[in-house]
mmCIF file of C-alpha atoms in Angstrom:
data_model
loop_
_atom_site.group_PDB
_atom_site.id
_atom_site.type_symbol
_atom_site.label_atom_id
_atom_site.label_comp_id
_atom_site.label_asym_id
_atom_site.label_seq_id
_atom_site.Cartn_x
_atom_site.Cartn_y
_atom_site.Cartn_z
ATOM 1 C CA MET S 38 29.285 -17.755 -2.925
ATOM 2 C CA ILE S 39 26.368 -18.273 -0.971
ATOM 3 C CA ALA S 40 27.205 -17.737 2.372
ATOM 4 C CA SER S 41 28.186 -13.975 0.968
ATOM 5 C CA TYR S 42 24.190 -13.389 0.257
ATOM 6 C CA ILE S 43 21.816 -12.585 3.044
ATOM 7 C CA ASN S 44 19.948 -15.502 4.471
ATOM 8 C CA TRP S 45 16.230 -14.778 5.364
ATOM 9 C CA ASP S 46 14.746 -17.319 7.621
ATOM 10 C CA PHE S 47 12.114 -15.705 9.581
ATOM 11 C CA ASP S 48 9.285 -17.333 11.019
ATOM 12 C CA SER S 49 6.094 -14.876 9.994
ATOM 13 C CA GLU S 50 4.002 -15.967 13.491
ATOM 14 C CA ILE S 51 5.720 -14.052 16.271
ATOM 15 C CA ILE S 52 3.635 -16.044 18.714
ATOM 16 C CA ASN S 53 0.254 -18.455 18.658
ATOM 17 C CA ILE S 54 -1.865 -18.578 21.432
ATOM 18 C CA PHE S 55 -4.527 -21.227 21.426
ATOM 19 C CA GLY S 56 -4.331 -21.279 17.668
ATOM 20 C CA PHE S 57 -4.500 -17.779 17.184
ATOM 21 C CA PRO S 58 -1.340 -16.198 15.737
ATOM 22 C CA LEU S 59 0.130 -12.927 15.924
ATOM 23 C CA LYS S 60 2.026 -12.271 12.945
ATOM 24 C CA TYR S 61 4.718 -9.672 11.475
ATOM 25 C CA TYR S 62 2.073 -8.978 8.835
ATOM 26 C CA GLY S 63 -0.480 -7.709 11.009
ATOM 27 C CA LEU S 64 1.884 -6.014 13.677
ATOM 28 C CA LEU S 65 3.877 -4.148 10.775
ATOM 29 C CA PHE S 66 0.272 -3.167 9.024
ATOM 30 C CA GLY S 67 -0.392 -1.915 12.432
ATOM 31 C CA CYS S 68 2.221 -0.010 13.249
ATOM 32 C CA GLY S 69 2.278 1.625 10.205
ATOM 33 C CA LEU S 70 -1.575 3.100 10.438
ATOM 34 C CA LEU S 71 -0.855 4.028 13.935
ATOM 35 C CA LEU S 72 2.332 5.687 13.201
ATOM 36 C CA SER S 73 0.117 7.614 10.215
ATOM 37 C CA THR S 74 -2.474 8.232 12.107
ATOM 38 C CA TYR S 75 0.054 10.222 14.731
ATOM 39 C CA ILE S 76 1.551 12.244 11.649
ATOM 40 C CA LEU S 77 -1.767 13.333 11.041
ATOM 41 C CA LYS S 78 -3.005 14.086 13.793
ATOM 42 C CA GLY S 79 -0.131 17.251 13.691
ATOM 43 C CA ILE S 80 -1.175 18.186 10.661
ATOM 44 C CA TYR S 81 -5.004 18.239 11.328
ATOM 45 C CA LYS S 82 -4.112 20.366 14.059
ATOM 46 C CA LYS S 83 -2.003 22.727 11.871
ATOM 47 C CA GLU S 84 -4.700 22.894 9.121
ATOM 48 C CA ASN S 85 -7.163 23.930 11.954
ATOM 49 C CA LEU S 86 -9.765 20.424 11.757
ATOM 50 C CA LYS S 87 -11.574 19.126 14.696
ATOM 51 C CA ASP S 88 -10.165 16.289 17.110
ATOM 52 C CA ASN S 89 -13.454 14.005 16.331
ATOM 53 C CA ALA S 90 -12.978 14.080 12.712
ATOM 54 C CA HIS S 91 -9.088 12.959 13.216
ATOM 55 C CA GLU S 92 -10.178 10.193 15.476
ATOM 56 C CA ALA S 93 -12.766 8.871 12.944
ATOM 57 C CA LEU S 94 -10.339 9.133 9.891
ATOM 58 C CA PHE S 95 -8.802 5.884 11.540
ATOM 59 C CA VAL S 96 -11.785 4.137 11.477
ATOM 60 C CA TYR S 97 -12.720 5.093 8.089
ATOM 61 C CA GLY S 98 -9.116 4.332 6.822
ATOM 62 C CA ILE S 99 -8.293 0.938 8.073
ATOM 63 C CA ILE S 100 -12.082 0.055 6.938
ATOM 64 C CA GLY S 101 -11.457 1.136 3.423
ATOM 65 C CA ILE S 102 -8.094 -0.329 3.030
ATOM 66 C CA PHE S 103 -8.786 -3.388 4.463
ATOM 67 C CA VAL S 104 -12.080 -4.682 2.920
ATOM 68 C CA GLY S 105 -10.416 -3.011 -0.520
ATOM 69 C CA ALA S 106 -7.609 -4.664 -0.688
ATOM 70 C CA ARG S 107 -8.967 -7.843 0.595
ATOM 71 C CA LEU S 108 -11.491 -7.472 -2.264
ATOM 72 C CA GLY S 109 -9.172 -6.491 -4.692
ATOM 73 C CA HIS S 110 -7.126 -9.888 -3.968
ATOM 74 C CA CYS S 111 -9.806 -12.143 -4.402
ATOM 75 C CA LEU S 112 -11.105 -10.225 -7.782
ATOM 76 C CA PHE S 113 -7.948 -9.408 -9.582
ATOM 77 C CA TYR S 114 -5.692 -12.099 -8.709
ATOM 78 C CA ASP S 115 -7.687 -15.347 -7.420
ATOM 79 C CA PHE S 116 -10.875 -14.813 -8.808
ATOM 80 C CA GLU S 117 -11.457 -18.250 -9.823
ATOM 81 C CA TYR S 118 -10.556 -19.702 -6.475
ATOM 82 C CA TYR S 119 -12.769 -16.928 -4.446
ATOM 83 C CA SER S 120 -15.620 -17.104 -6.602
ATOM 84 C CA LYS S 121 -15.947 -21.020 -5.539
ATOM 85 C CA ASN S 122 -15.225 -20.466 -2.140
ATOM 86 C CA ILE S 123 -16.981 -16.834 -1.339
ATOM 87 C CA LEU S 124 -17.341 -17.310 2.651
ATOM 88 C CA GLU S 125 -13.130 -17.398 2.357
ATOM 89 C CA ILE S 126 -13.555 -13.818 1.083
ATOM 90 C CA PHE S 127 -14.964 -12.354 4.366
ATOM 91 C CA LEU S 128 -13.370 -14.494 7.425
ATOM 92 C CA PRO S 129 -9.754 -15.265 8.267
ATOM 93 C CA ILE S 130 -10.083 -19.081 7.480
ATOM 94 C CA LYS S 131 -9.311 -21.768 4.776
ATOM 95 C CA ILE S 132 -11.986 -24.714 4.557
ATOM 96 C CA ASN S 133 -10.124 -28.031 2.989
ATOM 97 C CA GLN S 134 -11.690 -30.728 0.699
ATOM 98 C CA ILE S 135 -13.177 -32.557 3.932
ATOM 99 C CA GLY S 136 -14.849 -29.657 5.516
ATOM 100 C CA GLU S 137 -12.122 -28.957 8.191
ATOM 101 C CA VAL S 138 -12.050 -25.148 9.090
ATOM 102 C CA LYS S 139 -8.529 -23.708 10.087
ATOM 103 C CA PHE S 140 -8.116 -20.069 11.054
ATOM 104 C CA ILE S 141 -5.349 -18.816 8.799
ATOM 105 C CA GLY S 142 -5.411 -15.231 8.678
ATOM 106 C CA TYR S 143 -6.311 -12.489 5.966
ATOM 107 C CA SER S 144 -3.162 -13.880 3.755
ATOM 108 C CA GLY S 145 -4.254 -12.183 0.588
ATOM 109 C CA LEU S 146 -4.192 -8.425 0.374
ATOM 110 C CA ALA S 147 -3.807 -6.278 -2.802
ATOM 111 C CA SER S 148 -2.560 -2.620 -2.509
ATOM 112 C CA HIS S 149 -4.498 -1.149 -5.646
ATOM 113 C CA GLY S 150 -7.484 -2.557 -4.178
ATOM 114 C CA GLY S 151 -6.588 -1.041 -0.972
ATOM 115 C CA THR S 152 -6.187 2.033 -2.363
ATOM 116 C CA ILE S 153 -9.430 2.175 -4.524
ATOM 117 C CA GLY S 154 -11.571 1.248 -0.944
ATOM 118 C CA LEU S 155 -9.254 4.056 0.739
ATOM 119 C CA ILE S 156 -10.276 6.389 -1.662
ATOM 120 C CA ILE S 157 -14.073 5.552 -1.251
ATOM 121 C CA SER S 158 -13.964 5.419 2.448
ATOM 122 C CA LEU S 159 -12.312 8.996 2.096
ATOM 123 C CA TYR S 160 -15.182 10.328 -0.047
ATOM 124 C CA LEU S 161 -18.074 9.015 2.749
ATOM 125 C CA TYR S 162 -15.768 10.406 5.493
ATOM 126 C CA SER S 163 -15.787 14.056 3.709
ATOM 127 C CA LYS S 164 -19.210 13.959 3.162
ATOM 128 C CA LYS S 165 -19.701 13.066 7.102
ATOM 129 C CA TYR S 166 -17.535 15.962 8.376
ATOM 130 C CA LYS S 167 -17.707 18.696 5.649
ATOM 131 C CA ILE S 168 -14.104 18.378 4.849
ATOM 132 C CA LYS S 169 -13.196 19.108 0.981
ATOM 133 C CA TYR S 170 -12.522 15.864 -0.553
ATOM 134 C CA LEU S 171 -9.453 16.554 -2.505
ATOM 135 C CA LYS S 172 -8.310 18.126 0.950
ATOM 136 C CA ILE S 173 -8.706 15.181 2.537
ATOM 137 C CA LEU S 174 -6.687 13.067 -0.096
ATOM 138 C CA ASP S 175 -4.294 15.626 0.384
ATOM 139 C CA LEU S 176 -3.731 15.139 3.749
ATOM 140 C CA ILE S 177 -3.759 11.181 3.116
ATOM 141 C CA ALA S 178 -1.112 11.416 0.424
ATOM 142 C CA ILE S 179 1.364 12.828 2.879
ATOM 143 C CA VAL S 180 1.550 9.900 4.733
ATOM 144 C CA ALA S 181 0.298 6.938 2.534
ATOM 145 C CA PRO S 182 3.655 5.937 1.288
ATOM 146 C CA LEU S 183 4.582 5.595 5.045
ATOM 147 C CA GLY S 184 2.051 3.095 5.764
ATOM 148 C CA ALA S 185 3.111 1.331 2.324
ATOM 149 C CA THR S 186 6.585 1.268 3.593
ATOM 150 C CA PHE S 187 5.509 -0.719 6.616
ATOM 151 C CA ILE S 188 3.251 -2.830 4.442
ATOM 152 C CA ARG S 189 6.543 -3.869 2.101
ATOM 153 C CA LEU S 190 8.599 -4.630 5.563
ATOM 154 C CA ALA S 191 5.433 -7.105 6.419
ATOM 155 C CA ASN S 192 5.747 -8.740 3.287
ATOM 156 C CA LEU S 193 9.671 -9.260 3.801
ATOM 157 C CA MET S 194 9.061 -11.119 7.247
ATOM 158 C CA ASN S 195 6.246 -13.480 5.437
ATOM 159 C CA SER S 196 9.164 -13.891 2.419
ATOM 160 C CA GLU S 197 6.583 -13.013 0.081
ATOM 161 C CA MET S 198 6.379 -11.091 -3.156
ATOM 162 C CA ILE S 199 10.239 -12.174 -3.591
ATOM 163 C CA GLY S 200 12.494 -11.077 -6.451
ATOM 164 C CA ASN S 201 13.648 -12.885 -9.352
ATOM 165 C CA PRO S 202 16.820 -14.815 -9.002
ATOM 166 C CA THR S 203 19.970 -12.148 -8.764
ATOM 167 C CA THR S 204 23.939 -12.729 -8.151
ATOM 168 C CA MET S 205 23.650 -9.077 -6.559
ATOM 169 C CA PRO S 206 25.983 -9.005 -3.368
ATOM 170 C CA TRP S 207 22.999 -7.949 -1.802
ATOM 171 C CA ALA S 208 20.711 -10.746 -3.005
ATOM 172 C CA PHE S 209 18.270 -12.493 -0.261
ATOM 173 C CA ILE S 210 18.273 -16.312 0.016
ATOM 174 C CA PHE S 211 14.125 -16.568 1.104
ATOM 175 C CA ARG S 212 14.757 -19.898 2.907
ATOM 176 C CA LYS S 213 10.991 -20.464 3.491
ATOM 177 C CA VAL S 214 10.886 -20.782 -0.601
ATOM 178 C CA ASP S 215 14.032 -22.040 -1.986
ATOM 179 C CA ASN S 216 17.950 -21.693 -1.767
ATOM 180 C CA ILE S 217 18.218 -19.244 -4.968
ATOM 181 C CA PRO S 218 19.719 -15.660 -4.129
ATOM 182 C CA ARG S 219 16.874 -13.055 -5.298
ATOM 183 C CA HIS S 220 16.523 -9.685 -5.565
ATOM 184 C CA PRO S 221 14.595 -8.137 -2.016
ATOM 185 C CA ALA S 222 11.843 -6.725 -4.029
ATOM 186 C CA GLN S 223 9.617 -6.052 -1.024
ATOM 187 C CA LEU S 224 12.722 -3.896 0.564
ATOM 188 C CA TYR S 225 13.318 -1.862 -2.790
ATOM 189 C CA GLU S 226 9.729 -1.043 -2.557
ATOM 190 C CA ALA S 227 10.037 -0.177 1.198
ATOM 191 C CA ILE S 228 13.087 1.934 0.854
ATOM 192 C CA ALA S 229 11.347 3.762 -2.458
ATOM 193 C CA TYR S 230 7.908 4.332 -0.700
ATOM 194 C CA LEU S 231 10.018 5.928 2.283
ATOM 195 C CA ILE S 232 11.838 8.346 0.118
ATOM 196 C CA ILE S 233 8.176 9.291 -1.546
ATOM 197 C CA PHE S 234 6.893 9.616 1.761
ATOM 198 C CA ILE S 235 10.206 12.508 2.631
ATOM 199 C CA ILE S 236 9.475 14.016 -0.923
ATOM 200 C CA VAL S 237 5.501 14.444 -0.079
ATOM 201 C CA PHE S 238 6.375 15.608 3.298
ATOM 202 C CA THR S 239 8.756 18.162 2.396
ATOM 203 C CA VAL S 240 6.814 19.720 -0.399
ATOM 204 C CA TYR S 241 3.450 20.068 2.160
ATOM 205 C CA LYS S 242 5.950 21.531 4.603
ATOM 206 C CA THR S 243 7.445 24.192 2.296
ATOM 207 C CA LYS S 244 5.390 27.086 2.417
ATOM 208 C CA ASN S 245 6.998 29.297 -0.328
ATOM 209 C CA ILE S 246 5.104 26.773 -2.749
ATOM 210 C CA LYS S 247 1.603 27.234 -3.460
ATOM 211 C CA LEU S 248 -0.222 24.164 -4.324
ATOM 212 C CA GLY S 249 -4.169 23.909 -5.151
ATOM 213 C CA ASN S 250 -6.214 20.538 -3.506
ATOM 214 C CA GLY S 251 -5.151 17.632 -5.409
ATOM 215 C CA PHE S 252 -1.506 18.143 -6.014
ATOM 216 C CA LEU S 253 -0.148 15.967 -3.243
ATOM 217 C CA PHE S 254 -2.475 13.114 -3.968
ATOM 218 C CA GLY S 255 -1.231 13.406 -7.518
ATOM 219 C CA LEU S 256 2.276 13.783 -6.761
ATOM 220 C CA ALA S 257 2.148 10.585 -4.412
ATOM 221 C CA ILE S 258 0.191 8.453 -6.582
ATOM 222 C CA THR S 259 2.375 8.957 -9.397
ATOM 223 C CA LEU S 260 5.685 8.337 -7.634
ATOM 224 C CA ILE S 261 4.421 5.076 -5.681
ATOM 225 C CA PHE S 262 2.812 3.405 -8.483
ATOM 226 C CA THR S 263 5.553 4.265 -11.139
ATOM 227 C CA MET S 264 7.882 2.675 -8.776
ATOM 228 C CA ARG S 265 5.561 -0.146 -8.398
ATOM 229 C CA ILE S 266 5.586 -0.485 -12.371
ATOM 230 C CA LEU S 267 9.654 -0.203 -12.237
ATOM 231 C CA ILE S 268 9.875 -2.660 -9.405
ATOM 232 C CA GLU S 269 7.366 -5.483 -10.802
ATOM 233 C CA PHE S 270 10.375 -6.445 -13.210
ATOM 234 C CA VAL S 271 12.794 -7.776 -10.697
ATOM 235 C CA LYS S 272 9.854 -9.631 -9.094
ATOM 236 C CA ILE S 273 8.527 -13.013 -9.680
ATOM 237 C CA ASN S 274 4.954 -13.333 -10.940
ATOM 238 C CA GLN S 275 2.129 -13.472 -8.193
ATOM 239 C CA VAL S 276 -0.238 -15.653 -10.054
ATOM 240 C CA GLU S 277 0.026 -18.493 -12.561
ATOM 241 C CA PHE S 278 -1.986 -16.472 -15.100
ATOM 242 C CA GLU S 279 0.456 -13.874 -15.344
ATOM 243 C CA GLU S 280 3.494 -15.931 -16.966
ATOM 244 C CA GLY S 281 3.842 -14.598 -20.727
ATOM 245 C CA MET S 282 2.405 -11.476 -20.135
ATOM 246 C CA LYS S 283 4.357 -8.473 -21.035
ATOM 247 C CA LEU S 284 3.080 -6.107 -18.070
ATOM 248 C CA ASN S 285 1.838 -8.236 -15.224
ATOM 249 C CA MET S 286 -1.409 -7.491 -13.182
ATOM 250 C CA GLY S 287 0.113 -5.195 -10.918
ATOM 251 C CA GLN S 288 1.602 -3.040 -13.485
ATOM 252 C CA ILE S 289 -1.624 -2.833 -15.622
ATOM 253 C CA LEU S 290 -3.163 -1.628 -12.185
ATOM 254 C CA SER S 291 -0.864 1.070 -11.618
ATOM 255 C CA ILE S 292 -1.166 2.795 -15.095
ATOM 256 C CA PRO S 293 -4.934 4.368 -14.219
ATOM 257 C CA PHE S 294 -3.542 5.508 -10.969
ATOM 258 C CA ILE S 295 -0.576 7.288 -12.691
ATOM 259 C CA ILE S 296 -2.734 8.754 -15.557
ATOM 260 C CA ILE S 297 -5.066 10.010 -12.653
ATOM 261 C CA GLY S 298 -1.869 11.264 -10.441
ATOM 262 C CA ILE S 299 -0.131 13.495 -13.692
ATOM 263 C CA TYR S 300 -3.950 14.809 -13.840
ATOM 264 C CA PHE S 301 -4.582 16.629 -10.862
ATOM 265 C CA MET S 302 -0.802 17.874 -10.961
ATOM 266 C CA GLY S 303 -1.133 18.976 -14.125
ATOM 267 C CA LYS S 304 -4.519 21.133 -13.332
ATOM 268 C CA ASN S 305 -2.709 22.215 -10.542
ATOM 269 C CA LEU S 306 0.085 23.315 -12.376
ATOM 270 C CA ILE S 307 -1.825 24.603 -15.185
ATOM 271 C CA LYS S 308 -4.261 26.874 -12.524
ATOM 272 C CA ASN S 309 -1.101 28.304 -11.154
ATOM 273 C CA GLU S 310 0.514 29.541 -14.455
ATOM 274 C CA THR S 311 -3.044 31.167 -15.121
ATOM 275 C CA GLU S 312 -3.272 33.032 -11.986
ATOM 276 C CA TYR S 313 0.433 34.211 -12.279
ATOM 277 C CA LYS S 314 -0.131 35.640 -15.998
ATOM 278 C CA THR S 315 -3.506 37.153 -14.566
ATOM 279 C CA SER S 316 -1.338 38.721 -12.004
ATOM 280 C CA GLN S 317 1.122 40.372 -13.908
#
């Protein structure tokens, strides 16, 4: 039976140059950002927004996502360790018990923290470039699921965030972890986020649907974090303290985003309904 499953045994490093590794995670993370930025360039042109505003968006976006994702991991998932090793929060190093320093890259990033960091950085961006905040959130929401797709593919290459054991024929055996067939939970999420990208982009392109500012943002985060909650049920827990919890940390942190998303969608639908009745 084991021979019928997918054996997954990729090295997370593509190449190592003088002790500095180029990893699939960083490569895919960067590719996702660059592709999202390229798509946004066309959207900015369609929305008659300035080129310099688009160029700055990449900088604001990557800083917001990275800082938020890093702090989110350290605070939400491993606070006990990082509260005692504060330097490792900010630097891509590991300091062992005898004081030796090893460059390991930033291996701990949390998507919920990245989302919060991006939302905060986009607020600063909107003030700087005099663009409505909700409009910016809508435009980012179009490509955010695409970026999330690449991040989950990066997790797959790292053999991390793996699923629970299963006998499904498409199960993966993550050789770096063990020899047990498991749900490829990272792939489930990547496929889900790609579908969400197609949905949100299609809604944006559909000209006969009147949408207010904030609707696309609400739609995207509602779909993304709903799928996150559902797929978490077939994932192993990421940290020890989640054992025995009915909902793990990823699911708990997803709930506020869903509530916010439903609020923005509902607000727009109610407004459109009111305007329709007024025009009759």
